[in-house]
Amino acid sequence: MPPQLLLLLLLLCYHGFLIAAAGEHSSPVRLELVRHPAPSGASRLEHVQELFRSDRLRQRMIHDRIQRGRHRRRACDVSPPSKNRSSVPAPADSFKMPLKSGAYSGTGQYFVRFLLGTPAQRFQLVMDTGSDLTWVKCRLRPPGCRSDGNGTRDFRSDVSSSFKPIPCSSDMCKTSLPFSLTTCPTPASPCAYDYGYSDGSTAQGVFANEKATIILSNGRRAKLRGLVVGCTSTSAGSSFWAADGVLGLGYSDISFAGRATARFQGRFSYCLVDHLSPRNASSFLTFGPNAAALPSPPPRETALVLDLEPFYTVGVDGISVDGELLAIPRIVWDVGAGGGAILDSGTSLTVLAEPAYRAVASALSRRLEGIPRVSVDPFDYCYNWTAAGGQRKLPRMVVHLAGSAALEPPAKSYVIDVADGVKCLGIAVAPWPGVSTIGNILQQEHRWEFDLKNRRLRFRRSRCRRE
């Protein structure tokens, strides 16, 4: 066994000890989005309650990371990469990467299918626009050993010829990698991390440079190299039970989005199917222009604010219900005053800062008066929809983004089914001051394009068919 590989094996085996002893450093490509079978009845209620719990924990970490990052401002480089960062040939600018999509996941997350290493190994990763680290569950073990038995796979870094651990003595480890540790037994030892997620989940492992295999629109395969990935030896949390890791799409030089958009015209997009879609529903994550989703009608457009790295922030002018613009203090949407709003694919429900939540919940509940209320923990407003006779018209909520870009989600995205015959307001409250989060349920059945090069966000309604 090569000395470098032996060193990595030893580090992974004793990683828990190292973490305890260490201190923290303060044309298009498509990937498949997959969700698993939708729960029903009592199991659906348990599922939604778990979404609420996870989203609440996630908001804590979003708040903490924003607070840490307010004093650190730097631009993400989306210029074309140098030759040593990508082996995609120049004509690939006009190529697409077709991928498949799957069905609804009981975890409330969306998943991508991903090919990593040389030769390529296949994984299912959580798609997370709020994370800058891409990582896979990683074990160095003798051939023939099985994984943990939960259906997930482990990355075999020992059989990947392109896996190159990042030294802990490198400037990248010391200054650029999120949640890197001061542990450095020798200058050549791999850079270790202890990564915390907003829902309370954690991942510990070592950083490396690696290659991903991408399938272009002409069916050819190519290597996207120079990627920063995490080889995770230990992970904990409900976010990862059905996944092999995380695809980091946050705004950052080291994220997969940062590296891939540098090669594919500075943009990526996705279309999320209904979160209760059947198993065979499909949607796509695309890097580069998406010729399959030509806008008709044209998309709506607003500024993409990139000041709260790695999160994607948008300006909000207000929220209206049935045409009534609600009295929400403008400071709630002011990033400089501790507010603002982000789009986050890793949060399920839409979470509003307390002043906005009170105004929106009050306006929606007033229009639902007459429908019997029921108590469903932890939601504030739930209704016996069977008693409504199916004839009740749902109120129309609009989020007015900066630049007259109105997000008009279907009512099922904010008055959600939680059990048979029961609907609840699918919004949650966040402490003020603090950011508001447009979650993936409110984003569903829209195509979202993140144009990082021009700092624009474009969106339009879509059923996400073949997009």
Coordinates of C-alpha atoms in Angstrom, one line a residue:
M1 CA 0.0 0.0 0.0
P2 CA 1.4 3.5 -0.9
P3 CA 2.6 5.5 2.1
Q4 CA 0.1 8.4 1.3
L5 CA -2.8 6.0 1.2
L6 CA -1.7 4.3 4.5
L7 CA -1.6 7.7 6.1
L8 CA -5.1 8.5 4.9
L9 CA -6.4 5.2 6.2
L10 CA -4.9 5.8 9.6
L11 CA -6.4 9.3 9.7
L12 CA -9.9 8.0 8.9
C13 CA -9.7 5.2 11.4
Y14 CA -8.8 7.6 14.2
H15 CA -10.8 10.6 13.0
G16 CA -13.1 10.7 16.0
F17 CA -10.1 11.2 18.3
L18 CA -8.6 13.9 16.1
I19 CA -11.9 15.8 16.0
A20 CA -12.2 15.7 19.8
A21 CA -8.7 17.0 20.2
A22 CA -8.9 19.7 17.5
G23 CA -10.2 23.2 17.3
E24 CA -12.1 24.7 14.4
H25 CA -10.8 27.3 11.9
S26 CA -12.7 30.0 12.8
S27 CA -23.1 23.4 -22.8
P28 CA -25.2 22.3 -20.0
V29 CA -24.6 19.7 -17.5
R30 CA -27.6 17.9 -16.0
L31 CA -27.9 15.9 -12.8
E32 CA -30.9 13.9 -11.8
L33 CA -33.2 15.0 -9.0
V34 CA -34.7 12.1 -7.1
R35 CA -37.4 11.8 -4.5
H36 CA -38.7 8.6 -2.9
P37 CA -42.4 7.4 -2.4
A38 CA -44.7 9.9 -0.8
P39 CA -46.1 9.0 2.6
S40 CA -49.8 9.0 3.3
G41 CA -52.1 9.2 6.3
A42 CA -50.5 9.1 9.7
S43 CA -47.0 8.5 8.1
R44 CA -47.5 11.7 6.1
L45 CA -48.2 13.7 9.3
E46 CA -45.0 12.2 10.9
H47 CA -43.1 13.2 7.7
V48 CA -44.3 16.8 7.8
Q49 CA -43.6 17.1 11.5
E50 CA -40.1 15.9 10.8
L51 CA -39.7 18.5 8.0
F52 CA -40.8 21.2 10.5
R53 CA -38.3 20.0 13.1
S54 CA -35.4 19.8 10.6
D55 CA -36.2 23.2 9.2
R56 CA -36.2 24.8 12.6
L57 CA -32.7 23.3 13.3
R58 CA -31.6 24.4 9.8
Q59 CA -32.5 28.0 10.5
R60 CA -30.2 28.1 13.5
M61 CA -27.2 27.1 11.5
I62 CA -28.1 29.5 8.7
H63 CA -28.3 32.3 11.2
D64 CA -25.0 31.3 12.8
R65 CA -23.2 31.0 9.5
I66 CA -24.5 34.3 8.3
Q67 CA -23.4 36.0 11.5
R68 CA -19.9 34.5 11.1
G69 CA -19.8 35.5 7.4
R70 CA -21.0 39.1 7.7
H71 CA -17.4 40.2 8.4
R72 CA -16.0 38.2 5.5
R73 CA -16.9 39.4 2.0
R74 CA -15.3 38.0 -1.1
A75 CA -16.5 37.4 -4.7
C76 CA -16.8 33.9 -6.2
D77 CA -14.8 33.5 -9.3
V78 CA -17.0 32.3 -12.2
S79 CA -14.4 33.1 -14.9
P80 CA -13.5 30.2 -17.2
P81 CA -11.2 27.7 -15.4
S82 CA -7.6 27.2 -16.3
K83 CA -6.6 24.0 -18.2
N84 CA -5.6 22.2 -15.0
R85 CA -9.1 22.5 -13.6
S86 CA -11.2 20.8 -16.3
S87 CA -10.7 18.1 -18.8
V88 CA -13.9 19.1 -20.7
P89 CA -12.9 19.9 -24.3
A90 CA -13.7 23.5 -25.5
P91 CA -16.6 22.4 -27.7
A92 CA -18.4 21.2 -24.6
D93 CA -19.6 24.8 -24.1
S94 CA -22.4 23.9 -26.4
F95 CA -23.0 20.4 -25.0
K96 CA -25.6 19.3 -22.5
M97 CA -25.4 16.7 -19.7
P98 CA -28.7 14.7 -19.7
L99 CA -29.6 13.1 -16.4
K100 CA -32.6 11.4 -14.9
S101 CA -34.8 12.3 -12.0
G102 CA -36.8 10.3 -9.5
A103 CA -39.6 10.6 -7.0
Y104 CA -40.4 12.2 -3.6
S105 CA -38.2 11.6 -0.6
G106 CA -39.5 11.1 2.9
T107 CA -36.6 13.3 4.2
G108 CA -37.9 16.4 2.5
Q109 CA -34.7 16.7 0.5
Y110 CA -34.0 16.5 -3.2
F111 CA -31.3 14.2 -4.5
V112 CA -28.9 14.2 -7.5
R113 CA -27.2 11.2 -9.0
F114 CA -23.5 11.8 -9.2
L115 CA -20.4 10.1 -10.7
L116 CA -17.2 10.6 -8.8
G117 CA -13.6 9.3 -9.1
T118 CA -11.6 7.4 -11.6
P119 CA -13.0 4.9 -12.5
A120 CA -16.4 6.6 -11.8
Q121 CA -18.4 5.5 -8.8
R122 CA -22.1 6.3 -8.6
F123 CA -23.8 8.1 -5.7
Q124 CA -27.0 9.7 -4.6
L125 CA -26.4 13.1 -3.0
V126 CA -28.6 15.7 -1.3
M127 CA -28.9 18.8 -3.5
D128 CA -28.1 21.8 -1.2
T129 CA -27.9 25.4 -2.4
G130 CA -27.0 26.3 1.2
S131 CA -23.8 24.3 1.4
D132 CA -20.5 24.9 -0.2
L133 CA -19.0 21.5 0.6
T134 CA -19.6 18.5 -1.7
W135 CA -18.9 15.2 0.2
V136 CA -19.5 11.5 0.0
K137 CA -19.5 8.8 2.7
C138 CA -16.1 7.4 2.5
R139 CA -14.6 4.2 3.8
L140 CA -11.3 2.5 3.2
R141 CA -11.9 -1.1 3.7
P142 CA -10.8 -4.4 2.2
P143 CA -12.5 -5.5 -1.1
G144 CA -15.8 -7.4 -0.5
C145 CA -16.8 -5.5 2.7
R146 CA -20.3 -4.2 2.6
S147 CA -21.6 -0.7 3.5
D148 CA -23.7 0.0 6.5
G149 CA -26.9 -1.7 5.3
N150 CA -29.0 1.4 4.9
G151 CA -28.9 1.3 1.1
T152 CA -26.2 4.0 0.9
R153 CA -22.8 3.5 -0.7
D154 CA -19.3 4.4 0.4
F155 CA -16.8 6.1 -1.9
R156 CA -13.7 3.8 -2.3
S157 CA -11.0 6.5 -2.4
D158 CA -8.4 3.7 -2.4
V159 CA -9.4 2.6 -5.9
S160 CA -9.7 6.1 -7.4
S161 CA -6.5 7.1 -9.2
S162 CA -7.7 10.8 -9.3
F163 CA -8.2 11.1 -5.5
K164 CA -5.6 13.6 -4.1
P165 CA -5.9 14.5 -0.4
I166 CA -5.3 18.2 0.3
P167 CA -2.4 18.7 2.8
C168 CA -3.2 20.2 6.1
S169 CA -0.2 22.4 5.7
S170 CA -1.6 24.0 2.5
D171 CA -2.9 27.6 2.4
M172 CA -6.2 26.3 1.0
C173 CA -6.7 24.2 4.2
K174 CA -5.7 27.0 6.5
T175 CA -7.7 29.8 4.8
S176 CA -10.3 28.7 2.2
L177 CA -11.9 25.4 3.2
P178 CA -15.0 25.6 5.4
F179 CA -14.9 24.0 8.9
S180 CA -11.3 22.9 8.4
L181 CA -9.5 21.8 11.6
T182 CA -6.1 22.8 13.0
T183 CA -5.2 19.2 13.3
C184 CA -2.0 18.6 11.3
P185 CA 0.2 15.7 12.5
T186 CA 2.6 16.1 9.6
P187 CA 2.7 18.6 6.7
A188 CA 1.5 15.9 4.3
S189 CA -1.4 14.8 6.4
P190 CA -4.8 15.3 4.8
C191 CA -6.8 18.5 5.8
A192 CA -9.6 17.4 8.2
Y193 CA -13.0 18.9 8.6
D194 CA -15.9 18.9 11.0
Y195 CA -18.9 20.2 9.0
G196 CA -22.1 21.2 10.8
Y197 CA -25.4 21.6 9.0
S198 CA -28.3 23.9 9.8
D199 CA -30.6 21.0 10.7
G200 CA -28.2 19.7 13.3
S201 CA -26.6 17.1 11.0
T202 CA -22.8 16.7 11.0
A203 CA -20.1 15.3 8.8
Q204 CA -16.4 14.7 9.6
G205 CA -13.7 13.6 7.2
V206 CA -10.8 14.9 5.1
F207 CA -10.7 17.2 2.0
A208 CA -9.4 16.1 -1.3
N209 CA -9.2 17.1 -5.0
E210 CA -11.1 14.7 -7.2
K211 CA -12.8 14.4 -10.7
A212 CA -16.4 14.0 -11.5
T213 CA -17.7 12.3 -14.7
I214 CA -20.3 14.4 -16.5
I215 CA -22.4 13.2 -19.4
L216 CA -22.7 15.8 -22.2
S217 CA -25.8 16.3 -24.3
N218 CA -24.3 14.4 -27.2
G219 CA -23.9 11.4 -25.1
R220 CA -20.1 11.7 -24.6
R221 CA -18.6 11.5 -21.2
A222 CA -16.1 14.0 -19.9
K223 CA -14.2 14.7 -16.7
L224 CA -14.7 17.8 -14.6
R225 CA -11.6 18.0 -12.4
G226 CA -10.2 20.3 -9.8
L227 CA -13.2 19.7 -7.6
V228 CA -12.9 20.0 -3.9
V229 CA -14.7 17.1 -2.2
G230 CA -15.0 15.7 1.3
C231 CA -14.2 12.1 2.1
T232 CA -16.6 11.7 5.1
S233 CA -15.7 9.0 7.6
T234 CA -18.4 9.9 10.1
S235 CA -21.8 11.5 9.6
A236 CA -24.9 11.9 11.8
G237 CA -28.4 13.4 11.3
S238 CA -31.7 12.6 9.5
S239 CA -30.6 14.5 6.4
F240 CA -28.3 11.7 5.3
W241 CA -30.2 8.5 6.0
A242 CA -31.2 8.0 2.4
A243 CA -28.2 9.7 0.8
D244 CA -24.6 9.0 0.1
G245 CA -23.6 12.6 0.8
V246 CA -24.2 16.2 -0.3
L247 CA -23.8 18.1 -3.5
G248 CA -22.8 21.6 -2.5
L249 CA -24.4 24.3 -4.7
G250 CA -23.8 27.3 -2.5
Y251 CA -22.1 30.4 -3.7
S252 CA -18.4 29.7 -3.2
D253 CA -15.2 29.1 -5.1
I254 CA -14.9 25.6 -3.7
S255 CA -18.5 24.4 -4.2
F256 CA -19.5 22.2 -7.0
A257 CA -21.7 25.1 -8.4
G258 CA -18.7 27.4 -8.2
R259 CA -16.4 25.0 -10.2
A260 CA -19.1 23.8 -12.7
T261 CA -20.5 27.3 -13.5
A262 CA -16.9 28.5 -14.1
R263 CA -16.8 26.0 -17.0
F264 CA -20.5 26.2 -18.1
Q265 CA -21.3 29.9 -18.8
G266 CA -21.7 31.0 -15.2
R267 CA -25.2 29.6 -14.5
F268 CA -27.1 26.7 -13.2
S269 CA -30.8 25.9 -13.0
Y270 CA -33.3 23.4 -11.6
C271 CA -37.0 22.6 -11.6
L272 CA -38.4 20.9 -8.6
V273 CA -41.4 18.6 -9.1
D274 CA -44.3 18.7 -6.6
H275 CA -43.0 17.4 -3.3
L276 CA -45.8 14.8 -3.2
S277 CA -45.2 13.6 -6.8
P278 CA -45.3 9.9 -7.6
R279 CA -42.1 7.9 -7.9
N280 CA -41.9 8.3 -11.7
A281 CA -41.9 12.2 -11.6
S282 CA -38.8 13.8 -13.0
S283 CA -36.9 17.1 -13.0
F284 CA -33.4 18.3 -13.6
L285 CA -30.5 20.2 -12.3
T286 CA -28.7 21.9 -15.2
F287 CA -25.3 23.7 -15.6
G288 CA -25.2 26.0 -18.6
P289 CA -28.0 27.3 -20.7
N290 CA -31.0 24.9 -20.8
A291 CA -32.2 24.6 -24.4
A292 CA -34.9 22.2 -23.3
A293 CA -36.5 24.9 -21.2
L294 CA -36.9 27.8 -23.6
P295 CA -39.0 30.4 -21.8
S296 CA -42.6 30.7 -23.1
P297 CA -43.7 33.0 -21.6
P298 CA -40.5 34.8 -20.7
P299 CA -39.2 34.2 -17.2
R300 CA -39.5 36.8 -14.4
E301 CA -36.2 38.2 -13.2
T302 CA -34.7 39.8 -10.2
A303 CA -31.3 40.7 -8.8
L304 CA -29.3 37.8 -7.2
V305 CA -27.6 39.2 -4.2
L306 CA -24.4 37.3 -3.3
D307 CA -23.3 39.1 -0.1
L308 CA -24.1 36.3 2.4
E309 CA -21.9 33.5 1.1
P310 CA -22.7 30.7 0.5
F311 CA -26.4 31.6 0.5
Y312 CA -28.4 33.1 -2.4
T313 CA -30.2 36.2 -1.3
V314 CA -33.0 38.0 -3.1
G315 CA -34.6 41.4 -2.6
V316 CA -38.2 41.4 -1.4
D317 CA -40.6 44.3 -1.8
G318 CA -43.4 42.7 0.1
I319 CA -46.0 39.9 0.3
S320 CA -49.6 40.2 -0.6
V321 CA -52.7 38.0 0.0
D322 CA -55.6 38.3 -2.3
G323 CA -54.2 41.6 -3.7
E324 CA -53.7 43.1 -0.2
L325 CA -50.1 44.2 0.4
L326 CA -49.4 43.3 4.0
A327 CA -48.0 45.7 6.5
I328 CA -44.5 44.1 6.9
P329 CA -41.8 46.5 8.1
R330 CA -39.3 47.0 5.2
I331 CA -36.4 46.3 7.6
V332 CA -37.4 42.7 7.6
W333 CA -36.1 42.4 4.0
D334 CA -33.0 44.5 4.7
V335 CA -29.8 42.4 4.7
G336 CA -27.8 45.3 6.2
A337 CA -30.2 45.5 9.2
G338 CA -30.0 41.8 10.0
G339 CA -32.9 40.7 7.7
G340 CA -33.2 39.6 4.1
A341 CA -34.5 36.5 2.3
I342 CA -32.6 33.5 0.8
L343 CA -33.6 30.7 -1.5
D344 CA -32.6 27.4 0.0
S345 CA -33.2 24.0 -1.6
G346 CA -32.3 22.3 1.7
T347 CA -35.1 23.9 3.7
S348 CA -38.6 22.4 3.0
L349 CA -41.1 24.9 4.5
T350 CA -40.9 28.6 3.9
V351 CA -39.6 30.3 7.1
L352 CA -40.4 33.9 7.7
A353 CA -38.9 36.3 10.2
E354 CA -41.4 36.9 13.0
P355 CA -42.9 40.3 11.8
A356 CA -43.5 38.8 8.3
Y357 CA -44.8 35.5 9.7
R358 CA -47.4 37.2 11.9
A359 CA -48.7 39.3 9.0
V360 CA -48.8 36.5 6.5
A361 CA -50.3 33.9 9.0
S362 CA -53.0 36.4 10.1
A363 CA -54.0 37.3 6.5
L364 CA -54.2 33.7 5.4
S365 CA -56.1 32.6 8.5
R366 CA -58.7 35.4 8.3
R367 CA -59.6 34.1 4.8
L368 CA -60.0 30.6 6.1
E369 CA -62.4 31.5 8.9
G370 CA -65.4 29.2 9.0
I371 CA -63.3 26.1 8.4
P372 CA -63.0 24.1 11.7
R373 CA -59.6 24.4 13.2
V374 CA -57.7 21.4 14.4
S375 CA -54.6 21.1 16.5
V376 CA -51.6 19.6 14.8
D377 CA -48.2 20.0 16.5
P378 CA -46.1 22.0 15.7
F379 CA -48.1 24.0 13.3
D380 CA -50.0 27.1 14.4
Y381 CA -52.9 27.0 11.9
C382 CA -54.4 23.7 10.7
Y383 CA -57.9 22.9 9.3
N384 CA -60.3 20.1 9.0
W385 CA -60.6 20.3 5.2
T386 CA -63.1 17.5 5.0
A387 CA -65.6 19.8 6.8
A388 CA -64.9 22.4 4.1
G389 CA -66.6 20.2 1.6
G390 CA -63.9 20.7 -1.0
Q391 CA -65.5 23.9 -2.2
R392 CA -63.4 26.4 -0.2
K393 CA -61.4 28.8 -2.4
L394 CA -57.8 29.1 -1.2
P395 CA -56.3 32.6 -0.7
R396 CA -53.8 33.8 -3.3
M397 CA -50.4 34.7 -1.8
V398 CA -47.7 36.5 -3.9
V399 CA -44.1 37.2 -2.9
H400 CA -43.1 40.5 -4.6
L401 CA -39.4 40.2 -5.4
A402 CA -37.3 43.3 -6.3
G403 CA -37.8 44.6 -9.8
S404 CA -41.5 43.8 -10.1
A405 CA -40.8 40.0 -10.2
A406 CA -43.8 38.4 -8.6
L407 CA -43.5 34.8 -7.3
E408 CA -47.0 33.4 -7.5
P409 CA -46.8 29.9 -6.1
P410 CA -49.7 27.5 -6.3
A411 CA -51.8 27.4 -3.1
K412 CA -50.7 23.9 -2.3
S413 CA -47.2 25.3 -1.7
Y414 CA -48.3 27.3 1.3
V415 CA -51.5 25.6 2.4
I416 CA -50.1 22.1 2.6
D417 CA -51.6 18.6 3.1
V418 CA -50.3 17.1 6.3
A419 CA -52.8 14.2 6.7
D420 CA -55.9 12.9 5.1
G421 CA -58.5 15.7 5.2
V422 CA -56.1 18.0 7.1
K423 CA -54.3 21.1 5.7
C424 CA -52.0 23.5 7.5
L425 CA -50.4 26.8 6.7
G426 CA -47.0 25.6 5.4
I427 CA -44.9 28.4 6.9
A428 CA -42.8 28.6 10.0
V429 CA -41.5 31.5 12.1
A430 CA -37.9 32.5 12.5
P431 CA -36.7 34.8 15.3
W432 CA -36.2 38.5 14.5
P433 CA -33.7 39.8 13.6
G434 CA -32.9 37.1 11.2
V435 CA -33.3 36.0 7.6
S436 CA -36.3 34.6 5.9
T437 CA -36.0 31.4 3.8
I438 CA -37.9 30.5 0.7
G439 CA -37.9 26.7 1.0
N440 CA -38.2 24.0 -1.7
I441 CA -42.0 23.5 -1.3
L442 CA -42.6 27.1 -2.2
Q443 CA -40.1 26.8 -5.1
Q444 CA -41.8 23.6 -6.5
E445 CA -43.2 23.6 -10.1
H446 CA -41.0 26.6 -11.1
R447 CA -37.8 26.6 -13.1
W448 CA -35.1 28.6 -11.3
E449 CA -32.0 29.8 -13.1
F450 CA -29.1 31.2 -11.0
D451 CA -27.0 33.4 -13.3
L452 CA -23.9 33.9 -11.2
K453 CA -22.0 35.6 -13.9
N454 CA -24.6 38.4 -14.2
R455 CA -26.0 38.1 -10.7
R456 CA -29.5 37.6 -11.9
L457 CA -32.2 35.1 -10.7
R458 CA -34.8 34.1 -13.3
F459 CA -37.9 31.9 -12.7
R460 CA -41.1 30.9 -14.3
R461 CA -43.9 28.4 -13.6
S462 CA -43.3 24.9 -15.0
R463 CA -44.5 21.4 -14.6
C464 CA -40.9 20.3 -14.8
R465 CA -41.4 17.9 -17.7
R466 CA -38.2 17.2 -19.6
E467 CA -36.5 20.3 -18.0

